[in-house]
Amino acid sequence: MKGLFIVLVTAIGLASTARAEDTDFPFDDLGIVVHLAGLDDVEATRGGTGGWILGRWSATFEGVPLRLELGRLDRERFGFNGPDDVVRTIAFNRGNRAREKGTTFRFDESRALEGSFGYVPYGWFAVHHRSEGTRTAGHDIVIAGMTEAAGYALEIRAEGPFDDEALSSFEAWARGSVTYSGETMVPEWTEEEAEARWADDAPDDLLDSKRRRIIRTDHYILFTDLGGSSARGFAKKLDENYERVRAVFPFTDVPGQRLLPVFYFNDRENYCDWWVKNLGGSRENAMRSGGVASGDVYATYAQSANAPVHIHEQTHQIFRNRLRLAGGGSWFQEGVAEYMSSKPGELGEIKRLAKKGRLTPMEEFFVVPSLLMSSGKEARKEGGSQSGLAYTYAAAIVEFAKHSKFGRERFLDWVDAIGSVARGDLPAIERATADVYGVTIGGFEEAFTAYWSKRRTVRDWHAPAETRRR
């Protein structure tokens, strides 16, 4: 993605200096109008940069100077499914620049924004609080949307700090900062869209299959070649698992969000064909897998609807597409998924290893690129909760944060903070840990070891968590 980000998209329009009193700026290529009414001292130069930047402005809000910049990124090239993906790309890019300077970056607040922002019928609002020492020096704010062809972002730098009331007022202003005039997405998928997804993704041998069926549930659109009763039973289980994940990691469905796609094949060979066609890589890797979540989709084959692999991979899908927490690292992503797919008694090996000091130090574990591809004793076995040591260790970290006296009161804050940083960014993980728990990774690890050395099997394993504070 870093390499892609520097491939700039050609902007439209010729440079023209806008009148200060003119606060509506149309961008016909995107089908949007940027509305800066409500800001003071607006001055703008539109287009003319020759890069991805479409417009730049300066203004003030409640006396705080602002610099605003509208940019466009190609949807297909960057794989955007929604405006949150645009924000994720910006965070990734800024995180890379911050690491080069020896610092870290993450958005402190990130949430959906009601309004007419694009083909996806909502926008996204994210805020990073810039600090100098212990004080807030200003804010970096992103308002993002997505049309059929592109993602766009209005990036705003507030040169001074807003108090909570002013920031809330600015978010209210942001809801009307952009309007879109084109067609909007059908959350349930049109028949044409569903047929196109099957044609693009299904194994070649099944493209014209008469057994193909499409089932819509409250949260999913299921593409399958299984018979009616089996497919309907699995579809029901998908929704049940969705609610199980939501109970532990609370989130609110965004009005207008698209049903999540799932491919469910009667034959394991067809699942492997799907894997190779859509994910690439070797068929051998596909054969070792009981299911996989990638991007917006979960794919699997006919096995017990209660097999732990389903809720494991659905957790991955939900964390990316509903919670919008795709960061932290393989340890974190596999940890939350393995926690959901396992039982407390299955993590008992961690107690023995914690007592003997034989677990990989967290500073090493947190930067492992992929637990799935790690070797030896840390290789994952097939079947969700039947995992190697690395997956068990990752789930044990999540259990500690959720159930220990040390972690449980701020568990959801920890999930939000770790899931928002770039994968494997150790300084950012250190900062997020300090922000939530007031300790270094070393202090977190000491508390983890103490908990697991004395741990008794948890009774309220998947008990609902409190509503997150975001």
Short mmCIF file of C-alpha atoms in Angstrom, two decimals:
data_model
loop_
_atom_site.label_atom_id
_atom_site.label_comp_id
_atom_site.label_asym_id
_atom_site.label_seq_id
_atom_site.Cartn_x
_atom_site.Cartn_y
_atom_site.Cartn_z
CA MET A 1 0.00 0.00 0.00
CA LYS A 2 2.84 2.38 0.72
CA GLY A 3 4.05 2.03 -2.83
CA LEU A 4 0.57 2.53 -4.19
CA PHE A 5 -0.02 5.64 -2.15
CA ILE A 6 2.65 7.62 -3.97
CA VAL A 7 1.04 6.84 -7.32
CA LEU A 8 -0.95 10.03 -7.60
CA VAL A 9 -4.27 10.38 -9.33
CA THR A 10 -4.54 13.22 -11.82
CA ALA A 11 -6.72 16.04 -10.51
CA ILE A 12 -9.36 17.74 -12.58
CA GLY A 13 -9.96 21.37 -13.31
CA LEU A 14 -7.76 24.39 -13.85
CA ALA A 15 -6.36 26.49 -11.04
CA SER A 16 -8.63 29.36 -10.20
CA THR A 17 -8.64 31.62 -7.19
CA ALA A 18 -12.05 31.53 -5.55
CA ARG A 19 -13.71 34.58 -4.10
CA ALA A 20 -13.55 34.67 -0.32
CA GLU A 21 -17.34 34.90 -0.08
CA ASP A 22 -17.85 31.88 -2.38
CA THR A 23 -18.11 28.86 -0.06
CA ASP A 24 -19.54 26.17 -2.39
CA PHE A 25 -16.99 24.26 -4.48
CA PRO A 26 -18.27 21.67 -6.99
CA PHE A 27 -16.11 18.77 -8.18
CA ASP A 28 -17.99 17.26 -11.08
CA ASP A 29 -15.62 14.31 -11.50
CA LEU A 30 -16.64 13.07 -8.06
CA GLY A 31 -20.22 14.32 -8.18
CA ILE A 32 -19.74 16.24 -4.94
CA VAL A 33 -19.92 19.81 -3.71
CA VAL A 34 -17.73 20.91 -0.81
CA HIS A 35 -19.59 23.38 1.41
CA LEU A 36 -17.43 25.64 3.57
CA ALA A 37 -20.29 27.82 4.80
CA GLY A 38 -20.01 27.97 8.58
CA LEU A 39 -16.25 28.50 8.44
CA ASP A 40 -14.85 32.03 8.63
CA ASP A 41 -12.20 33.78 6.51
CA VAL A 42 -12.42 31.21 3.70
CA GLU A 43 -9.79 31.56 0.99
CA ALA A 44 -9.29 28.93 -1.67
CA THR A 45 -7.27 27.83 -4.68
CA ARG A 46 -8.97 25.03 -6.63
CA GLY A 47 -7.12 22.29 -8.51
CA GLY A 48 -4.01 22.95 -10.52
CA THR A 49 -1.65 20.81 -8.45
CA GLY A 50 -1.24 18.05 -11.05
CA GLY A 51 -1.43 15.39 -8.35
CA TRP A 52 -4.13 13.77 -6.24
CA ILE A 53 -5.03 17.11 -4.64
CA LEU A 54 -8.20 18.68 -6.05
CA GLY A 55 -8.47 21.75 -3.85
CA ARG A 56 -6.90 23.67 -0.99
CA TRP A 57 -8.41 26.22 1.37
CA SER A 58 -7.62 28.20 4.50
CA ALA A 59 -10.28 29.24 7.01
CA THR A 60 -10.99 29.62 10.71
CA PHE A 61 -13.48 27.93 13.05
CA GLU A 62 -14.24 29.55 16.40
CA GLY A 63 -11.03 31.51 16.02
CA VAL A 64 -8.80 28.48 15.31
CA PRO A 65 -6.91 28.67 11.97
CA LEU A 66 -7.59 25.76 9.59
CA ARG A 67 -5.86 24.41 6.50
CA LEU A 68 -8.06 22.20 4.31
CA GLU A 69 -7.13 19.92 1.42
CA LEU A 70 -9.37 17.76 -0.76
CA GLY A 71 -7.78 14.66 -2.31
CA ARG A 72 -8.94 11.79 -4.53
CA LEU A 73 -7.76 8.16 -4.68
CA ASP A 74 -8.85 5.53 -7.20
CA ARG A 75 -11.26 3.07 -5.61
CA GLU A 76 -10.26 -0.03 -7.56
CA ARG A 77 -6.52 0.57 -7.22
CA PHE A 78 -6.71 0.89 -3.46
CA GLY A 79 -9.47 -1.69 -2.93
CA PHE A 80 -11.85 0.64 -1.11
CA ASN A 81 -15.16 -0.80 0.10
CA GLY A 82 -16.18 2.26 2.08
CA PRO A 83 -15.04 5.65 3.38
CA ASP A 84 -13.45 4.01 6.42
CA ASP A 85 -10.99 2.36 4.03
CA VAL A 86 -9.97 5.82 2.81
CA VAL A 87 -9.25 6.86 6.40
CA ARG A 88 -7.34 3.61 6.98
CA THR A 89 -5.14 4.35 3.96
CA ILE A 90 -4.40 7.85 5.24
CA ALA A 91 -3.56 6.50 8.69
CA PHE A 92 -1.24 3.91 7.15
CA ASN A 93 0.58 6.54 5.12
CA ARG A 94 0.91 8.93 8.06
CA GLY A 95 2.09 6.09 10.26
CA ASN A 96 4.88 5.32 7.80
CA ARG A 97 5.97 8.96 7.76
CA ALA A 98 5.83 9.12 11.55
CA ARG A 99 8.02 6.01 11.91
CA GLU A 100 10.62 7.58 9.63
CA LYS A 101 10.77 10.47 12.11
CA GLY A 102 10.89 8.19 15.16
CA THR A 103 7.32 8.97 16.24
CA THR A 104 3.93 7.28 15.98
CA PHE A 105 0.52 8.12 14.52
CA ARG A 106 -3.04 6.90 14.97
CA PHE A 107 -6.45 8.50 14.86
CA ASP A 108 -7.74 8.95 18.39
CA GLU A 109 -11.37 9.04 17.27
CA SER A 110 -12.91 7.37 14.22
CA ARG A 111 -16.59 6.88 13.40
CA ALA A 112 -19.27 7.00 10.73
CA LEU A 113 -20.69 10.36 9.72
CA GLU A 114 -24.33 10.72 8.73
CA GLY A 115 -24.94 12.62 5.53
CA SER A 116 -24.97 12.42 1.73
CA PHE A 117 -21.29 11.77 1.11
CA GLY A 118 -21.21 9.45 -1.87
CA TYR A 119 -22.19 6.18 -3.48
CA VAL A 120 -21.73 4.68 -0.02
CA PRO A 121 -24.47 6.62 1.80
CA TYR A 122 -22.44 7.80 4.76
CA GLY A 123 -19.08 9.42 5.39
CA TRP A 124 -16.31 8.93 7.91
CA PHE A 125 -14.92 11.30 10.54
CA ALA A 126 -11.52 10.77 12.16
CA VAL A 127 -9.50 12.94 14.54
CA HIS A 128 -5.89 12.84 15.66
CA HIS A 129 -5.01 15.04 18.64
CA ARG A 130 -1.55 16.53 18.16
CA SER A 131 0.26 17.01 21.42
CA GLU A 132 3.23 18.96 22.68
CA GLY A 133 4.30 17.48 25.96
CA THR A 134 1.13 17.00 28.00
CA ARG A 135 -1.00 19.59 26.21
CA THR A 136 -3.05 19.34 23.04
CA ALA A 137 -1.55 21.60 20.39
CA GLY A 138 -4.09 21.03 17.60
CA HIS A 139 -5.97 18.42 15.61
CA ASP A 140 -5.67 16.56 12.32
CA ILE A 141 -9.18 15.82 11.05
CA VAL A 142 -10.33 13.75 8.06
CA ILE A 143 -13.78 13.77 6.47
CA ALA A 144 -13.95 10.93 3.94
CA GLY A 145 -16.44 9.60 1.43
CA MET A 146 -16.57 7.18 -1.49
CA THR A 147 -18.13 7.43 -4.95
CA GLU A 148 -18.43 4.57 -7.42
CA ALA A 149 -15.00 5.32 -8.89
CA ALA A 150 -13.00 6.94 -6.11
CA GLY A 151 -12.45 7.55 -2.46
CA TYR A 152 -11.94 11.14 -1.39
CA ALA A 153 -10.80 12.87 1.77
CA LEU A 154 -11.09 16.41 3.07
CA GLU A 155 -8.04 16.62 5.31
CA ILE A 156 -8.10 19.45 7.83
CA ARG A 157 -5.31 20.70 10.05
CA ALA A 158 -6.48 22.78 13.02
CA GLU A 159 -3.51 24.86 14.09
CA GLY A 160 -4.83 25.28 17.63
CA PRO A 161 -6.80 23.07 20.03
CA PHE A 162 -10.58 22.73 20.20
CA ASP A 163 -12.20 22.04 23.54
CA ASP A 164 -14.72 19.17 23.64
CA GLU A 165 -17.65 21.45 22.87
CA ALA A 166 -15.91 23.06 19.88
CA LEU A 167 -14.86 19.67 18.51
CA SER A 168 -18.43 18.44 18.82
CA SER A 169 -19.62 21.57 16.98
CA PHE A 170 -17.06 20.96 14.25
CA GLU A 171 -18.27 17.38 13.80
CA ALA A 172 -21.81 18.73 13.47
CA TRP A 173 -20.53 21.12 10.77
CA ALA A 174 -18.78 18.21 9.04
CA ARG A 175 -22.09 16.39 8.49
CA GLY A 176 -23.02 19.05 5.94
CA SER A 177 -19.55 19.75 4.57
CA VAL A 178 -20.03 17.59 1.46
CA THR A 179 -23.09 16.68 -0.60
CA TYR A 180 -23.25 14.04 -3.33
CA SER A 181 -25.66 14.01 -6.26
CA GLY A 182 -25.11 10.58 -7.84
CA GLU A 183 -26.67 7.16 -7.36
CA THR A 184 -26.24 5.48 -3.98
CA MET A 185 -25.40 1.91 -3.06
CA VAL A 186 -28.12 -0.64 -2.34
CA PRO A 187 -27.11 -2.12 1.06
CA GLU A 188 -28.79 -5.45 0.28
CA TRP A 189 -27.00 -5.68 -3.11
CA THR A 190 -28.95 -5.50 -6.34
CA GLU A 191 -29.44 -8.73 -8.25
CA GLU A 192 -27.04 -7.43 -10.89
CA GLU A 193 -24.36 -6.74 -8.28
CA ALA A 194 -24.81 -10.17 -6.71
CA GLU A 195 -24.61 -11.89 -10.10
CA ALA A 196 -21.47 -9.89 -10.94
CA ARG A 197 -19.81 -10.88 -7.64
CA TRP A 198 -20.51 -14.55 -8.33
CA ALA A 199 -19.17 -14.21 -11.87
CA ASP A 200 -16.01 -12.48 -10.63
CA ASP A 201 -15.21 -14.68 -7.64
CA ALA A 202 -16.77 -18.13 -8.01
CA PRO A 203 -14.61 -21.05 -9.21
CA ASP A 204 -14.76 -21.47 -12.97
CA ASP A 205 -16.40 -24.90 -12.67
CA LEU A 206 -19.35 -23.37 -10.79
CA LEU A 207 -19.94 -20.22 -12.83
CA ASP A 208 -22.88 -21.75 -14.70
CA SER A 209 -23.96 -24.15 -11.98
CA LYS A 210 -27.71 -24.63 -11.64
CA ARG A 211 -27.16 -25.29 -7.93
CA ARG A 212 -26.00 -21.75 -7.27
CA ARG A 213 -28.19 -19.80 -4.86
CA ILE A 214 -27.99 -16.41 -3.14
CA ILE A 215 -29.45 -15.94 0.36
CA ARG A 216 -29.72 -12.63 2.21
CA THR A 217 -29.87 -12.43 6.01
CA ASP A 218 -29.90 -9.52 8.44
CA HIS A 219 -26.12 -9.11 8.09
CA TYR A 220 -24.88 -11.30 5.22
CA ILE A 221 -25.32 -12.14 1.58
CA LEU A 222 -24.52 -15.84 1.16
CA PHE A 223 -23.27 -17.23 -2.17
CA THR A 224 -23.49 -21.03 -2.18
CA ASP A 225 -24.00 -24.18 -4.20
CA LEU A 226 -25.49 -26.13 -1.27
CA GLY A 227 -29.06 -27.32 -1.01
CA GLY A 228 -31.75 -25.16 0.52
CA SER A 229 -31.99 -26.51 4.08
CA SER A 230 -28.22 -26.75 4.56
CA ALA A 231 -27.67 -23.26 3.16
CA ARG A 232 -30.46 -21.73 5.26
CA GLY A 233 -29.15 -23.39 8.41
CA PHE A 234 -25.68 -22.03 7.79
CA ALA A 235 -27.08 -18.56 7.01
CA LYS A 236 -28.89 -18.56 10.35
CA LYS A 237 -25.65 -19.51 12.13
CA LEU A 238 -23.81 -16.63 10.45
CA ASP A 239 -26.21 -14.13 12.01
CA GLU A 240 -25.96 -15.84 15.41
CA ASN A 241 -22.16 -15.61 15.29
CA TYR A 242 -22.38 -11.95 14.26
CA GLU A 243 -24.32 -11.19 17.44
CA ARG A 244 -21.93 -13.26 19.56
CA VAL A 245 -19.01 -11.17 18.33
CA ARG A 246 -20.98 -7.95 18.86
CA ALA A 247 -21.71 -8.93 22.47
CA VAL A 248 -18.00 -9.17 23.31
CA PHE A 249 -16.79 -6.33 21.08
CA PRO A 250 -19.76 -3.91 20.92
CA PHE A 251 -20.41 -1.89 17.79
CA THR A 252 -23.38 -0.19 16.15
CA ASP A 253 -24.43 -1.03 12.62
CA VAL A 254 -24.12 1.99 10.34
CA PRO A 255 -27.34 2.76 8.43
CA GLY A 256 -26.77 1.98 4.77
CA GLN A 257 -23.83 -0.38 5.26
CA ARG A 258 -23.61 -3.25 2.80
CA LEU A 259 -24.37 -6.87 3.68
CA LEU A 260 -21.15 -8.83 4.19
CA PRO A 261 -20.45 -11.44 1.47
CA VAL A 262 -19.84 -15.09 2.33
CA PHE A 263 -18.98 -17.90 -0.09
CA TYR A 264 -20.00 -21.35 1.18
CA PHE A 265 -19.10 -24.31 -1.04
CA ASN A 266 -20.39 -27.86 -1.01
CA ASP A 267 -17.00 -29.24 -2.01
CA ARG A 268 -13.63 -28.50 -0.43
CA GLU A 269 -12.02 -28.62 -3.87
CA ASN A 270 -14.25 -25.76 -5.00
CA TYR A 271 -13.25 -23.79 -1.90
CA CYS A 272 -9.58 -24.31 -2.83
CA ASP A 273 -10.36 -23.22 -6.39
CA TRP A 274 -11.95 -20.05 -4.97
CA TRP A 275 -8.85 -19.43 -2.81
CA VAL A 276 -6.41 -19.73 -5.73
CA LYS A 277 -8.58 -17.61 -8.03
CA ASN A 278 -9.15 -14.78 -5.53
CA LEU A 279 -6.19 -14.86 -3.15
CA GLY A 280 -3.45 -16.41 -5.24
CA GLY A 281 -0.80 -18.48 -3.53
CA SER A 282 -0.51 -22.22 -3.41
CA ARG A 283 -3.27 -24.79 -3.36
CA GLU A 284 -1.38 -26.47 -0.52
CA ASN A 285 -2.07 -23.47 1.73
CA ALA A 286 -5.73 -23.54 0.76
CA MET A 287 -5.99 -27.24 1.62
CA ARG A 288 -4.67 -26.56 5.13
CA SER A 289 -7.40 -24.00 5.71
CA GLY A 290 -10.93 -24.53 6.97
CA GLY A 291 -11.97 -21.03 5.92
CA VAL A 292 -10.51 -17.60 5.27
CA ALA A 293 -11.54 -13.96 5.69
CA SER A 294 -9.96 -11.46 3.33
CA GLY A 295 -11.06 -7.91 2.58
CA ASP A 296 -14.84 -7.87 2.83
CA VAL A 297 -15.43 -11.60 2.29
CA TYR A 298 -15.45 -14.85 4.25
CA ALA A 299 -15.15 -18.11 2.30
CA THR A 300 -15.45 -21.69 3.56
CA TYR A 301 -16.88 -25.11 2.65
CA ALA A 302 -19.51 -27.49 4.03
CA GLN A 303 -18.64 -28.65 7.52
CA SER A 304 -20.46 -28.42 10.83
CA ALA A 305 -22.16 -25.05 11.24
CA ASN A 306 -20.76 -25.10 14.79
CA ALA A 307 -17.15 -25.62 13.68
CA PRO A 308 -14.99 -23.02 15.48
CA VAL A 309 -13.43 -21.90 12.20
CA HIS A 310 -16.63 -20.03 11.30
CA ILE A 311 -16.76 -17.65 14.23
CA HIS A 312 -12.96 -17.31 14.10
CA GLU A 313 -12.98 -16.08 10.51
CA GLN A 314 -16.21 -14.10 10.97
CA THR A 315 -14.46 -12.24 13.78
CA HIS A 316 -11.71 -11.26 11.33
CA GLN A 317 -14.34 -10.12 8.83
CA ILE A 318 -16.23 -8.11 11.46
CA PHE A 319 -13.12 -6.48 12.90
CA ARG A 320 -12.19 -5.17 9.46
CA ASN A 321 -15.63 -4.27 8.11
CA ARG A 322 -17.71 -3.35 11.15
CA LEU A 323 -15.37 -2.41 14.00
CA ARG A 324 -12.84 -0.97 11.49
CA LEU A 325 -10.00 -2.22 13.69
CA ALA A 326 -7.65 -3.97 11.26
CA GLY A 327 -4.34 -3.02 12.89
CA GLY A 328 -2.16 -4.00 15.84
CA GLY A 329 -0.53 -7.00 14.25
CA SER A 330 -1.12 -10.65 13.56
CA TRP A 331 -1.00 -11.38 17.32
CA PHE A 332 -3.92 -9.00 17.96
CA GLN A 333 -6.06 -10.00 14.97
CA GLU A 334 -5.57 -13.72 15.64
CA GLY A 335 -5.91 -13.15 19.37
CA VAL A 336 -9.43 -11.70 19.20
CA ALA A 337 -10.51 -14.32 16.65
CA GLU A 338 -9.01 -17.23 18.60
CA TYR A 339 -10.54 -15.92 21.82
CA MET A 340 -13.99 -16.03 20.16
CA SER A 341 -13.48 -19.52 18.69
CA SER A 342 -11.97 -21.29 21.70
CA LYS A 343 -12.99 -22.31 25.20
CA PRO A 344 -11.17 -21.23 28.38
CA GLY A 345 -9.94 -24.76 29.11
CA GLU A 346 -8.12 -24.84 25.76
CA LEU A 347 -5.65 -22.17 26.87
CA GLY A 348 -4.36 -24.06 29.89
CA GLU A 349 -0.92 -24.64 28.37
CA ILE A 350 -0.21 -20.91 28.77
CA LYS A 351 -0.34 -21.18 32.56
CA ARG A 352 2.46 -23.74 32.65
CA LEU A 353 4.61 -21.80 30.19
CA ALA A 354 4.00 -18.47 31.95
CA LYS A 355 5.15 -19.95 35.26
CA LYS A 356 8.34 -21.25 33.65
CA GLY A 357 9.01 -18.04 31.71
CA ARG A 358 8.98 -19.91 28.40
CA LEU A 359 6.69 -17.65 26.37
CA THR A 360 8.10 -15.47 23.60
CA PRO A 361 8.73 -11.95 24.96
CA MET A 362 5.87 -9.69 23.91
CA GLU A 363 8.15 -7.19 22.20
CA GLU A 364 9.15 -10.01 19.84
CA PHE A 365 5.70 -11.55 19.58
CA PHE A 366 4.00 -8.26 18.68
CA VAL A 367 6.09 -7.84 15.53
CA VAL A 368 5.70 -11.36 14.08
CA PRO A 369 4.31 -10.62 10.60
CA SER A 370 2.03 -13.66 10.44
CA LEU A 371 1.25 -16.27 13.09
CA LEU A 372 -0.18 -18.46 10.32
CA MET A 373 3.10 -18.49 8.45
CA SER A 374 5.35 -18.77 11.50
CA SER A 375 7.27 -22.01 11.74
CA GLY A 376 7.72 -24.89 14.14
CA LYS A 377 5.72 -24.91 17.36
CA GLU A 378 4.01 -21.63 16.38
CA ALA A 379 2.37 -23.01 13.24
CA ARG A 380 -1.42 -23.06 13.29
CA LYS A 381 -3.26 -26.32 12.90
CA GLU A 382 -6.51 -26.64 10.98
CA GLY A 383 -9.81 -25.93 12.69
CA GLY A 384 -10.07 -22.56 14.38
CA SER A 385 -9.51 -23.27 18.07
CA GLN A 386 -7.16 -26.22 17.41
CA SER A 387 -4.18 -23.97 17.16
CA GLY A 388 -0.50 -23.98 17.74
CA LEU A 389 1.12 -22.15 20.62
CA ALA A 390 1.21 -18.75 18.93
CA TYR A 391 -2.57 -18.66 18.46
CA THR A 392 -3.14 -19.87 22.02
CA TYR A 393 -0.73 -17.23 23.34
CA ALA A 394 -2.51 -14.51 21.35
CA ALA A 395 -5.92 -15.56 22.73
CA ALA A 396 -4.46 -15.64 26.24
CA ILE A 397 -3.42 -11.99 25.90
CA VAL A 398 -7.00 -11.08 24.98
CA GLU A 399 -8.35 -13.11 27.92
CA PHE A 400 -5.97 -11.29 30.26
CA ALA A 401 -7.07 -7.86 29.00
CA LYS A 402 -10.77 -8.77 29.21
CA HIS A 403 -10.93 -10.72 32.46
CA SER A 404 -8.07 -9.66 34.76
CA LYS A 405 -8.46 -6.98 37.42
CA PHE A 406 -5.63 -5.19 35.68
CA GLY A 407 -7.29 -5.01 32.28
CA ARG A 408 -11.04 -5.44 32.33
CA GLU A 409 -12.21 -1.89 33.19
CA ARG A 410 -10.49 -0.51 30.10
CA PHE A 411 -10.61 -3.60 27.90
CA LEU A 412 -12.61 -1.98 25.10
CA ASP A 413 -10.41 1.11 25.17
CA TRP A 414 -7.43 -1.23 24.72
CA VAL A 415 -9.12 -3.03 21.81
CA ASP A 416 -9.84 0.29 20.09
CA ALA A 417 -6.33 1.62 20.69
CA ILE A 418 -4.40 -1.47 19.57
CA GLY A 419 -6.65 -2.18 16.61
CA SER A 420 -6.17 1.39 15.36
CA VAL A 421 -2.37 1.34 15.05
CA ALA A 422 -0.41 -0.02 12.11
CA ARG A 423 0.34 -3.73 12.27
CA GLY A 424 3.62 -4.53 13.97
CA ASP A 425 4.36 -0.88 14.81
CA LEU A 426 5.97 -1.53 18.18
CA PRO A 427 6.41 2.13 19.24
CA ALA A 428 2.73 2.76 18.41
CA ILE A 429 1.68 -0.34 20.39
CA GLU A 430 3.84 0.89 23.29
CA ARG A 431 2.16 4.30 23.17
CA ALA A 432 -1.33 2.82 22.93
CA THR A 433 -0.61 0.53 25.91
CA ALA A 434 0.64 3.51 27.93
CA ASP A 435 -2.37 5.62 26.94
CA VAL A 436 -4.83 2.96 28.09
CA TYR A 437 -3.11 1.25 31.02
CA GLY A 438 -0.33 3.66 31.99
CA VAL A 439 2.38 1.02 31.61
CA THR A 440 5.01 0.00 29.08
CA ILE A 441 4.77 -3.26 27.15
CA GLY A 442 7.10 -4.66 29.79
CA GLY A 443 4.68 -3.64 32.55
CA PHE A 444 1.77 -5.12 30.61
CA GLU A 445 3.72 -8.36 30.22
CA GLU A 446 4.54 -8.52 33.94
CA ALA A 447 0.85 -8.19 34.80
CA PHE A 448 -0.01 -10.84 32.17
CA THR A 449 2.52 -13.29 33.64
CA ALA A 450 1.22 -12.71 37.16
CA TYR A 451 -2.36 -13.30 36.03
CA TRP A 452 -1.61 -16.47 34.10
CA SER A 453 0.67 -17.93 36.77
CA LYS A 454 -2.32 -17.91 39.16
CA ARG A 455 -5.18 -18.13 36.68
CA ARG A 456 -8.22 -20.26 37.30
CA THR A 457 -10.52 -21.19 34.45
CA VAL A 458 -12.68 -18.20 33.54
CA ARG A 459 -16.40 -18.66 34.05
CA ASP A 460 -17.80 -15.69 32.11
CA TRP A 461 -15.69 -16.44 29.04
CA HIS A 462 -17.78 -14.72 26.35
CA ALA A 463 -19.80 -12.48 28.65
CA PRO A 464 -20.98 -9.24 27.00
CA ALA A 465 -18.67 -6.28 27.47
CA GLU A 466 -19.68 -2.76 28.40
CA THR A 467 -20.38 -0.26 25.63
CA ARG A 468 -17.11 1.13 24.32
CA ARG A 469 -16.12 4.71 25.00
CA ARG A 470 -15.13 6.14 21.63
#
